[in-house]
Amino acid sequence: MAAALFTRTLLGHRLVPFSSPLSSKPQIFTTLFNLQKKPFHSLLKPSAYVVNKTPSWPVMASSIAGMRASFSTQSLSTSDPVVSVDWLHSNLREPDMKVLDASWYMPDEQRNPIQEYQVAHIPGALFFDVDGIADRTTKLPHMLPSEEAFAAAVSALGIQNKEGVVVYDGKGIFSASRVWWMFRVFGHDRVWVLDGGLPRWRASGYDVESSASSDAILKASAASEAIEKVYQGQAVGPITFQTKFQPHLIWTLDQVRKNIEEKTHQHLDARSKARFDGSAPEPRKGIRSGHVPGSKCIPFAQMLDASQTLLPEDELKKQFEKEGISLDTPVVTSCGTGVTACILALGLHRLGKTDVAVYDGSWTEWGAHPDTPVDTSS
């Protein structure tokens, strides 16, 4: 059952308190651990409550009430891929908008996104499971699911094509960019990343909810169950979200291999310089170190400022120009597993390049393949 599946995901990891103002509120974590000892049906009470604003974080001047205009997502431009926390706060209850918590972390960070969502999330936000809403036919992590599977999962979350979607994560701009890209691959352009994510939201003094409602929990588990059913050939429904696949936004291993010779696209790698050069080991076992021949390294962090918000256009241009990247030539991006490559795509989108492809398998696929060429700089 959906509930059982979600319970296993929720309770199967150790909760590691994250660096946030909630660390000063141990009773919230205690509540979560107590909930874990109860049967799942006891979690399905509409027990959402609000964690007070955090006085230890400064309230930004731009967040003062009455200083923001309210706009519908219908009129919001898709030319800029991010929205501010002030805009979201002013439009949080708009009926034509859905907010998704798409937090995901590297395994060595020992952070559990589902449990952190339970502890604190933007009011009304649903949880989007990056690892769960994925292709179940490959061992590669969180690969893009099929059109049918994505439509089934997103429909289970209650999202419709007429709605705008705002995606955020717990680091600032990280995994939310991956989900932004996923929606765009399936033809939904009215999707934005929350600039600065949950940290910026809280730094601006805005409230968060804790202990997700039964509706949010059931939708998250229903999305995972819908994915399973599709890949098992079982019927799902109802489908409220129709996909329109955009093949130019996703690349395969064969396309990357072909590009080494033909050089139709500039290949940008979002991993760290040490991993790109081959001087640092890969975090996953069995993966060679190095990079795709002819690719260039632009670590994803170069797209962001110190507060983990997307750089303005002029600063982004400088980052690409200093690496010799032409904005007039097609681009494909990659990283470790197709997550931070989407941050490069996000930055390029702000500069008007809306057709950037992402190599989905990225280095985890390329570096593990027995006959793919690998260069090192060491």
GROMACS .gro file of C-alpha atoms in nm:
model
  378
    1MET     CA    1   0.000   0.000   0.000
    2ALA     CA    2   0.103   0.363  -0.054
    3ALA     CA    3   0.110   0.430   0.317
    4ALA     CA    4   0.340   0.140   0.385
    5LEU     CA    5   0.579   0.246   0.110
    6PHE     CA    6   0.604   0.600   0.238
    7THR     CA    7   0.645   0.481   0.595
    8ARG     CA    8   0.946   0.270   0.501
    9THR     CA    9   1.102   0.570   0.331
   10LEU     CA   10   1.020   0.802   0.620
   11LEU     CA   11   1.143   0.579   0.899
   12GLY     CA   12   1.426   0.397   0.728
   13HIS     CA   13   1.687   0.664   0.782
   14ARG     CA   14   1.848   0.824   1.082
   15LEU     CA   15   1.735   1.180   1.139
   16VAL     CA   16   2.029   1.416   1.144
   17PRO     CA   17   1.939   1.764   1.274
   18PHE     CA   18   2.029   2.020   1.011
   19SER     CA   19   2.184   2.359   1.052
   20SER     CA   20   1.880   2.580   1.095
   21PRO     CA   21   1.697   2.772   1.364
   22LEU     CA   22   1.504   2.455   1.442
   23SER     CA   23   1.813   2.323   1.614
   24SER     CA   24   1.716   2.547   1.904
   25LYS     CA   25   1.377   2.379   1.926
   26PRO     CA   26   1.451   2.021   2.032
   27GLN     CA   27   1.087   1.950   2.113
   28ILE     CA   28   1.013   1.935   1.740
   29PHE     CA   29   1.266   1.659   1.681
   30THR     CA   30   1.141   1.480   1.991
   31THR     CA   31   0.790   1.491   1.849
   32LEU     CA   32   0.911   1.335   1.525
   33PHE     CA   33   1.089   1.053   1.700
   34ASN     CA   34   0.780   0.985   1.910
   35LEU     CA   35   0.571   0.972   1.595
   36GLN     CA   36   0.802   0.710   1.451
   37LYS     CA   37   0.704   0.469   1.724
   38LYS     CA   38   0.336   0.485   1.627
   39PRO     CA   39   0.162   0.297   1.345
   40PHE     CA   40   0.143   0.489   1.017
   41HIS     CA   41  -0.230   0.558   1.040
   42SER     CA   42  -0.166   0.762   1.351
   43LEU     CA   43   0.052   0.995   1.141
   44LEU     CA   44  -0.239   1.071   0.915
   45LYS     CA   45  -0.400   1.328   1.137
   46PRO     CA   46  -0.424   1.683   1.001
   47SER     CA   47  -0.174   1.797   1.260
   48ALA     CA   48  -0.001   2.076   1.070
   49TYR     CA   49   0.109   2.358   1.291
   50VAL     CA   50   0.324   2.663   1.244
   51VAL     CA   51   0.673   2.708   1.377
   52ASN     CA   52   0.718   3.069   1.483
   53LYS     CA   53   0.935   3.306   1.289
   54THR     CA   54   1.296   3.277   1.387
   55PRO     CA   55   1.409   3.591   1.569
   56SER     CA   56   1.775   3.493   1.546
   57TRP     CA   57   1.767   3.535   1.168
   58PRO     CA   58   1.758   3.893   1.033
   59VAL     CA   59   1.443   4.003   0.854
   60MET     CA   60   1.538   4.142   0.516
   61ALA     CA   61   1.420   4.493   0.439
   62SER     CA   62   1.249   4.366   0.124
   63SER     CA   63   1.024   4.139   0.329
   64ILE     CA   64   0.839   4.416   0.512
   65ALA     CA   65   0.465   4.368   0.478
   66GLY     CA   66   0.292   4.597   0.236
   67MET     CA   67   0.598   4.650   0.016
   68ARG     CA   68   0.521   4.368  -0.231
   69ALA     CA   69   0.285   4.352  -0.522
   70SER     CA   70   0.077   4.041  -0.581
   71PHE     CA   71   0.080   3.865  -0.916
   72SER     CA   72  -0.080   3.552  -1.054
   73THR     CA   73   0.138   3.277  -1.196
   74GLN     CA   74  -0.058   3.321  -1.519
   75SER     CA   75   0.113   3.657  -1.570
   76LEU     CA   76   0.453   3.557  -1.430
   77SER     CA   77   0.725   3.550  -1.695
   78THR     CA   78   0.901   3.225  -1.770
   79SER     CA   79   1.207   3.406  -1.908
   80ASP     CA   80   1.357   3.421  -1.558
   81PRO     CA   81   1.367   3.074  -1.400
   82VAL     CA   82   1.353   3.188  -1.035
   83VAL     CA   83   1.110   3.375  -0.809
   84SER     CA   84   1.192   3.556  -0.488
   85VAL     CA   85   1.079   3.450  -0.142
   86ASP     CA   86   0.894   3.781  -0.112
   87TRP     CA   87   0.695   3.706  -0.426
   88LEU     CA   88   0.612   3.356  -0.306
   89HIS     CA   89   0.507   3.482   0.036
   90SER     CA   90   0.268   3.730  -0.126
   91ASN     CA   91   0.122   3.467  -0.359
   92LEU     CA   92   0.140   3.155  -0.146
   93ARG     CA   93  -0.236   3.099  -0.143
   94GLU     CA   94  -0.295   3.158  -0.512
   95PRO     CA   95  -0.528   2.883  -0.638
   96ASP     CA   96  -0.333   2.831  -0.960
   97MET     CA   97  -0.002   2.750  -0.794
   98LYS     CA   98   0.162   2.448  -0.634
   99VAL     CA   99   0.474   2.462  -0.415
  100LEU     CA  100   0.704   2.160  -0.403
  101ASP     CA  101   0.977   2.073  -0.153
  102ALA     CA  102   1.225   1.887  -0.373
  103SER     CA  103   1.509   1.860  -0.124
  104TRP     CA  104   1.769   1.593  -0.195
  105TYR     CA  105   2.117   1.546  -0.051
  106MET     CA  106   2.436   1.362  -0.130
  107PRO     CA  107   2.464   1.032   0.061
  108ASP     CA  108   2.763   1.148   0.265
  109GLU     CA  109   2.566   1.447   0.398
  110GLN     CA  110   2.353   1.211   0.610
  111ARG     CA  111   2.045   1.429   0.572
  112ASN     CA  112   1.700   1.282   0.519
  113PRO     CA  113   1.484   1.511   0.301
  114ILE     CA  114   1.153   1.349   0.393
  115GLN     CA  115   1.214   1.382   0.763
  116GLU     CA  116   1.333   1.740   0.722
  117TYR     CA  117   1.015   1.813   0.529
  118GLN     CA  118   0.820   1.676   0.824
  119VAL     CA  119   1.010   1.902   1.061
  120ALA     CA  120   0.981   2.223   0.860
  121HIS     CA  121   0.847   2.320   0.520
  122ILE     CA  122   0.687   2.618   0.351
  123PRO     CA  123   0.314   2.624   0.437
  124GLY     CA  124   0.113   2.416   0.192
  125ALA     CA  125   0.416   2.271   0.016
  126LEU     CA  126   0.404   1.912  -0.108
  127PHE     CA  127   0.703   1.677  -0.102
  128PHE     CA  128   0.856   1.577  -0.438
  129ASP     CA  129   1.075   1.268  -0.397
  130VAL     CA  130   1.368   1.310  -0.638
  131ASP     CA  131   1.484   0.952  -0.585
  132GLY     CA  132   1.131   0.810  -0.596
  133ILE     CA  133   0.991   0.988  -0.903
  134ALA     CA  134   1.249   0.829  -1.127
  135ASP     CA  135   1.315   0.558  -1.384
  136ARG     CA  136   1.279   0.217  -1.220
  137THR     CA  137   1.442   0.027  -1.508
  138THR     CA  138   1.799   0.142  -1.438
  139LYS     CA  139   2.041   0.118  -1.148
  140LEU     CA  140   2.153   0.475  -1.208
  141PRO     CA  141   2.019   0.710  -0.939
  142HIS     CA  142   1.712   0.931  -0.995
  143MET     CA  143   1.710   0.912  -1.373
  144LEU     CA  144   1.426   1.077  -1.564
  145PRO     CA  145   1.114   0.858  -1.557
  146SER     CA  146   0.903   0.781  -1.861
  147GLU     CA  147   0.634   1.026  -1.972
  148GLU     CA  148   0.362   0.797  -1.842
  149ALA     CA  149   0.533   0.753  -1.506
  150PHE     CA  150   0.596   1.126  -1.458
  151ALA     CA  151   0.237   1.211  -1.552
  152ALA     CA  152   0.106   0.953  -1.306
  153ALA     CA  153   0.326   1.074  -1.020
  154VAL     CA  154   0.258   1.443  -1.075
  155SER     CA  155  -0.114   1.372  -1.107
  156ALA     CA  156  -0.102   1.185  -0.775
  157LEU     CA  157   0.046   1.500  -0.622
  158GLY     CA  158  -0.261   1.687  -0.745
  159ILE     CA  159  -0.083   1.901  -1.004
  160GLN     CA  160  -0.257   2.008  -1.324
  161ASN     CA  161  -0.121   2.161  -1.643
  162LYS     CA  162  -0.304   2.488  -1.579
  163GLU     CA  163  -0.108   2.546  -1.258
  164GLY     CA  164   0.224   2.714  -1.201
  165VAL     CA  165   0.482   2.525  -0.997
  166VAL     CA  166   0.740   2.673  -0.759
  167VAL     CA  167   1.013   2.431  -0.646
  168TYR     CA  168   1.252   2.477  -0.355
  169ASP     CA  169   1.505   2.278  -0.155
  170GLY     CA  170   1.677   2.285   0.181
  171LYS     CA  171   2.016   2.409   0.059
  172GLY     CA  172   1.925   2.723  -0.137
  173ILE     CA  173   1.949   2.625  -0.502
  174PHE     CA  174   2.043   2.262  -0.543
  175SER     CA  175   1.806   1.974  -0.619
  176ALA     CA  176   1.515   2.210  -0.692
  177SER     CA  177   1.684   2.289  -1.023
  178ARG     CA  178   1.663   1.919  -1.116
  179VAL     CA  179   1.284   1.917  -1.069
  180TRP     CA  180   1.256   2.248  -1.258
  181TRP     CA  181   1.433   2.077  -1.547
  182MET     CA  182   1.215   1.765  -1.522
  183PHE     CA  183   0.895   1.964  -1.560
  184ARG     CA  184   1.041   2.147  -1.859
  185VAL     CA  185   1.151   1.820  -2.025
  186PHE     CA  186   0.788   1.712  -2.007
  187GLY     CA  187   0.658   2.034  -2.160
  188HIS     CA  188   0.557   2.234  -1.851
  189ASP     CA  189   0.725   2.575  -1.878
  190ARG     CA  190   0.534   2.745  -1.597
  191VAL     CA  191   0.779   2.624  -1.335
  192TRP     CA  192   1.021   2.828  -1.124
  193VAL     CA  193   1.287   2.768  -0.861
  194LEU     CA  194   1.257   2.956  -0.532
  195ASP     CA  195   1.568   3.175  -0.523
  196GLY     CA  196   1.760   3.088  -0.209
  197GLY     CA  197   1.520   2.808  -0.117
  198LEU     CA  198   1.410   2.730   0.236
  199PRO     CA  199   1.716   2.897   0.398
  200ARG     CA  200   1.630   3.228   0.230
  201TRP     CA  201   1.262   3.188   0.320
  202ARG     CA  202   1.349   3.147   0.685
  203ALA     CA  203   1.614   3.419   0.682
  204SER     CA  204   1.342   3.656   0.563
  205GLY     CA  205   1.141   3.577   0.875
  206TYR     CA  206   0.864   3.380   0.707
  207ASP     CA  207   0.679   3.102   0.887
  208VAL     CA  208   0.722   2.731   0.820
  209GLU     CA  209   0.486   2.442   0.889
  210SER     CA  210   0.585   2.132   1.077
  211SER     CA  211   0.431   1.785   1.087
  212ALA     CA  212   0.280   1.747   0.742
  213SER     CA  213  -0.094   1.706   0.703
  214SER     CA  214  -0.245   1.371   0.614
  215ASP     CA  215  -0.324   1.500   0.265
  216ALA     CA  216   0.041   1.586   0.196
  217ILE     CA  217   0.163   1.251   0.328
  218LEU     CA  218  -0.089   1.056   0.125
  219LYS     CA  219  -0.007   1.247  -0.193
  220ALA     CA  220   0.365   1.182  -0.152
  221SER     CA  221   0.308   0.812  -0.099
  222ALA     CA  222   0.054   0.798  -0.383
  223ALA     CA  223   0.312   0.947  -0.620
  224SER     CA  224   0.562   0.673  -0.533
  225GLU     CA  225   0.294   0.407  -0.571
  226ALA     CA  226   0.190   0.548  -0.910
  227ILE     CA  227   0.548   0.519  -1.037
  228GLU     CA  228   0.563   0.156  -0.924
  229LYS     CA  229   0.234   0.074  -1.095
  230VAL     CA  230   0.339   0.225  -1.426
  231TYR     CA  231   0.662   0.026  -1.437
  232GLN     CA  232   0.474  -0.288  -1.338
  233GLY     CA  233   0.225  -0.234  -1.620
  234GLN     CA  234  -0.067  -0.167  -1.387
  235ALA     CA  235  -0.340   0.089  -1.443
  236VAL     CA  236  -0.317   0.424  -1.267
  237GLY     CA  237  -0.539   0.725  -1.253
  238PRO     CA  238  -0.690   0.967  -1.277
  239ILE     CA  239  -0.434   1.155  -1.485
  240THR     CA  240  -0.461   1.533  -1.442
  241PHE     CA  241  -0.123   1.624  -1.593
  242GLN     CA  242  -0.049   1.573  -1.961
  243THR     CA  243   0.314   1.557  -2.076
  244LYS     CA  244   0.469   1.688  -2.397
  245PHE     CA  245   0.819   1.544  -2.419
  246GLN     CA  246   1.099   1.783  -2.521
  247PRO     CA  247   1.378   1.551  -2.641
  248HIS     CA  248   1.625   1.834  -2.709
  249LEU     CA  249   1.654   1.899  -2.332
  250ILE     CA  250   1.793   1.555  -2.242
  251TRP     CA  251   2.097   1.373  -2.374
  252THR     CA  252   2.207   1.011  -2.364
  253LEU     CA  253   2.551   0.852  -2.341
  254ASP     CA  254   2.554   0.793  -2.716
  255GLN     CA  255   2.486   1.159  -2.788
  256VAL     CA  256   2.772   1.265  -2.560
  257ARG     CA  257   3.005   1.014  -2.725
  258LYS     CA  258   2.908   1.144  -3.070
  259ASN     CA  259   2.963   1.503  -2.957
  260ILE     CA  260   3.329   1.429  -2.874
  261GLU     CA  261   3.395   1.398  -3.246
  262GLU     CA  262   3.135   1.632  -3.395
  263LYS     CA  263   3.160   1.908  -3.130
  264THR     CA  264   2.815   2.047  -3.205
  265HIS     CA  265   2.768   2.138  -2.837
  266GLN     CA  266   2.991   2.286  -2.570
  267HIS     CA  267   2.999   2.031  -2.288
  268LEU     CA  268   3.000   2.186  -1.939
  269ASP     CA  269   3.069   1.975  -1.630
  270ALA     CA  270   2.926   2.106  -1.300
  271ARG     CA  271   3.141   1.889  -1.071
  272SER     CA  272   3.425   2.027  -0.862
  273LYS     CA  273   3.756   2.101  -1.034
  274ALA     CA  274   3.928   1.823  -0.837
  275ARG     CA  275   3.679   1.561  -0.954
  276PHE     CA  276   3.692   1.695  -1.310
  277ASP     CA  277   4.073   1.686  -1.312
  278GLY     CA  278   4.073   1.334  -1.170
  279SER     CA  279   4.274   1.429  -0.863
  280ALA     CA  280   3.983   1.356  -0.626
  281PRO     CA  281   3.804   1.019  -0.611
  282GLU     CA  282   3.440   0.991  -0.708
  283PRO     CA  283   3.196   0.959  -0.416
  284ARG     CA  284   3.043   0.645  -0.566
  285LYS     CA  285   3.234   0.319  -0.582
  286GLY     CA  286   3.340   0.176  -0.915
  287ILE     CA  287   3.344   0.510  -1.097
  288ARG     CA  288   3.661   0.623  -1.271
  289SER     CA  289   3.797   0.972  -1.206
  290GLY     CA  290   3.831   1.236  -1.476
  291HIS     CA  291   3.607   1.393  -1.738
  292VAL     CA  292   3.460   1.354  -2.084
  293PRO     CA  293   3.719   1.451  -2.347
  294GLY     CA  294   3.662   1.806  -2.470
  295SER     CA  295   3.438   1.909  -2.180
  296LYS     CA  296   3.499   2.215  -1.963
  297CYS     CA  297   3.459   2.250  -1.587
  298ILE     CA  298   3.227   2.513  -1.443
  299PRO     CA  299   3.145   2.405  -1.084
  300PHE     CA  300   2.780   2.470  -1.009
  301ALA     CA  301   2.869   2.689  -0.710
  302GLN     CA  302   2.991   2.953  -0.956
  303MET     CA  303   2.626   3.016  -1.047
  304LEU     CA  304   2.537   3.118  -0.692
  305ASP     CA  305   2.623   3.393  -0.446
  306ALA     CA  306   2.711   3.347  -0.080
  307SER     CA  307   2.343   3.324   0.017
  308GLN     CA  308   2.285   3.045  -0.239
  309THR     CA  309   2.077   3.261  -0.470
  310LEU     CA  310   2.125   3.275  -0.846
  311LEU     CA  311   2.374   3.538  -0.963
  312PRO     CA  312   2.245   3.835  -1.164
  313GLU     CA  313   2.286   3.825  -1.540
  314ASP     CA  314   2.605   4.029  -1.561
  315GLU     CA  315   2.780   3.812  -1.303
  316LEU     CA  316   2.663   3.492  -1.471
  317LYS     CA  317   2.798   3.612  -1.804
  318LYS     CA  318   3.138   3.671  -1.645
  319GLN     CA  319   3.144   3.315  -1.509
  320PHE     CA  320   3.087   3.166  -1.853
  321GLU     CA  321   3.308   3.412  -2.040
  322LYS     CA  322   3.612   3.344  -1.823
  323GLU     CA  323   3.584   2.974  -1.913
  324GLY     CA  324   3.559   3.057  -2.283
  325ILE     CA  325   3.194   2.957  -2.318
  326SER     CA  326   3.004   3.117  -2.605
  327LEU     CA  327   2.638   3.192  -2.543
  328ASP     CA  328   2.581   3.170  -2.918
  329THR     CA  329   2.678   2.801  -2.937
  330PRO     CA  330   2.463   2.508  -2.812
  331VAL     CA  331   2.539   2.369  -2.467
  332VAL     CA  332   2.500   2.034  -2.293
  333THR     CA  333   2.565   2.006  -1.920
  334SER     CA  334   2.656   1.716  -1.693
  335CYS     CA  335   2.764   1.651  -1.334
  336GLY     CA  336   2.769   1.345  -1.109
  337THR     CA  337   2.412   1.218  -1.136
  338GLY     CA  338   2.225   1.487  -1.330
  339VAL     CA  339   2.135   1.715  -1.038
  340THR     CA  340   2.383   2.004  -1.032
  341ALA     CA  341   2.406   2.002  -1.413
  342CYS     CA  342   2.058   2.152  -1.393
  343ILE     CA  343   2.197   2.447  -1.193
  344LEU     CA  344   2.417   2.533  -1.492
  345ALA     CA  345   2.107   2.504  -1.712
  346LEU     CA  346   1.924   2.734  -1.469
  347GLY     CA  347   2.196   2.998  -1.493
  348LEU     CA  348   2.207   2.976  -1.872
  349HIS     CA  349   1.828   3.005  -1.883
  350ARG     CA  350   1.853   3.339  -1.702
  351LEU     CA  351   2.088   3.448  -1.983
  352GLY     CA  352   1.833   3.354  -2.248
  353LYS     CA  353   1.964   3.008  -2.338
  354THR     CA  354   1.646   2.808  -2.286
  355ASP     CA  355   1.749   2.506  -2.495
  356VAL     CA  356   2.034   2.370  -2.280
  357ALA     CA  357   2.043   1.990  -2.275
  358VAL     CA  358   2.133   1.787  -1.965
  359TYR     CA  359   2.317   1.455  -1.990
  360ASP     CA  360   2.096   1.260  -1.754
  361GLY     CA  361   2.329   0.971  -1.673
  362SER     CA  362   2.618   1.214  -1.626
  363TRP     CA  363   2.949   1.096  -1.478
  364THR     CA  364   2.798   0.809  -1.279
  365GLU     CA  365   2.704   0.646  -1.610
  366TRP     CA  366   3.003   0.763  -1.815
  367GLY     CA  367   3.267   0.685  -1.554
  368ALA     CA  368   3.131   0.336  -1.489
  369HIS     CA  369   3.100   0.240  -1.855
  370PRO     CA  370   3.377   0.004  -1.968
  371ASP     CA  371   3.460   0.166  -2.301
  372THR     CA  372   3.396   0.538  -2.265
  373PRO     CA  373   3.702   0.761  -2.306
  374VAL     CA  374   3.818   0.952  -1.998
  375ASP     CA  375   4.061   1.242  -1.975
  376THR     CA  376   4.237   1.368  -1.665
  377SER     CA  377   4.419   1.693  -1.597
  378SER     CA  378   4.652   1.556  -1.332
   0.00000   0.00000   0.00000
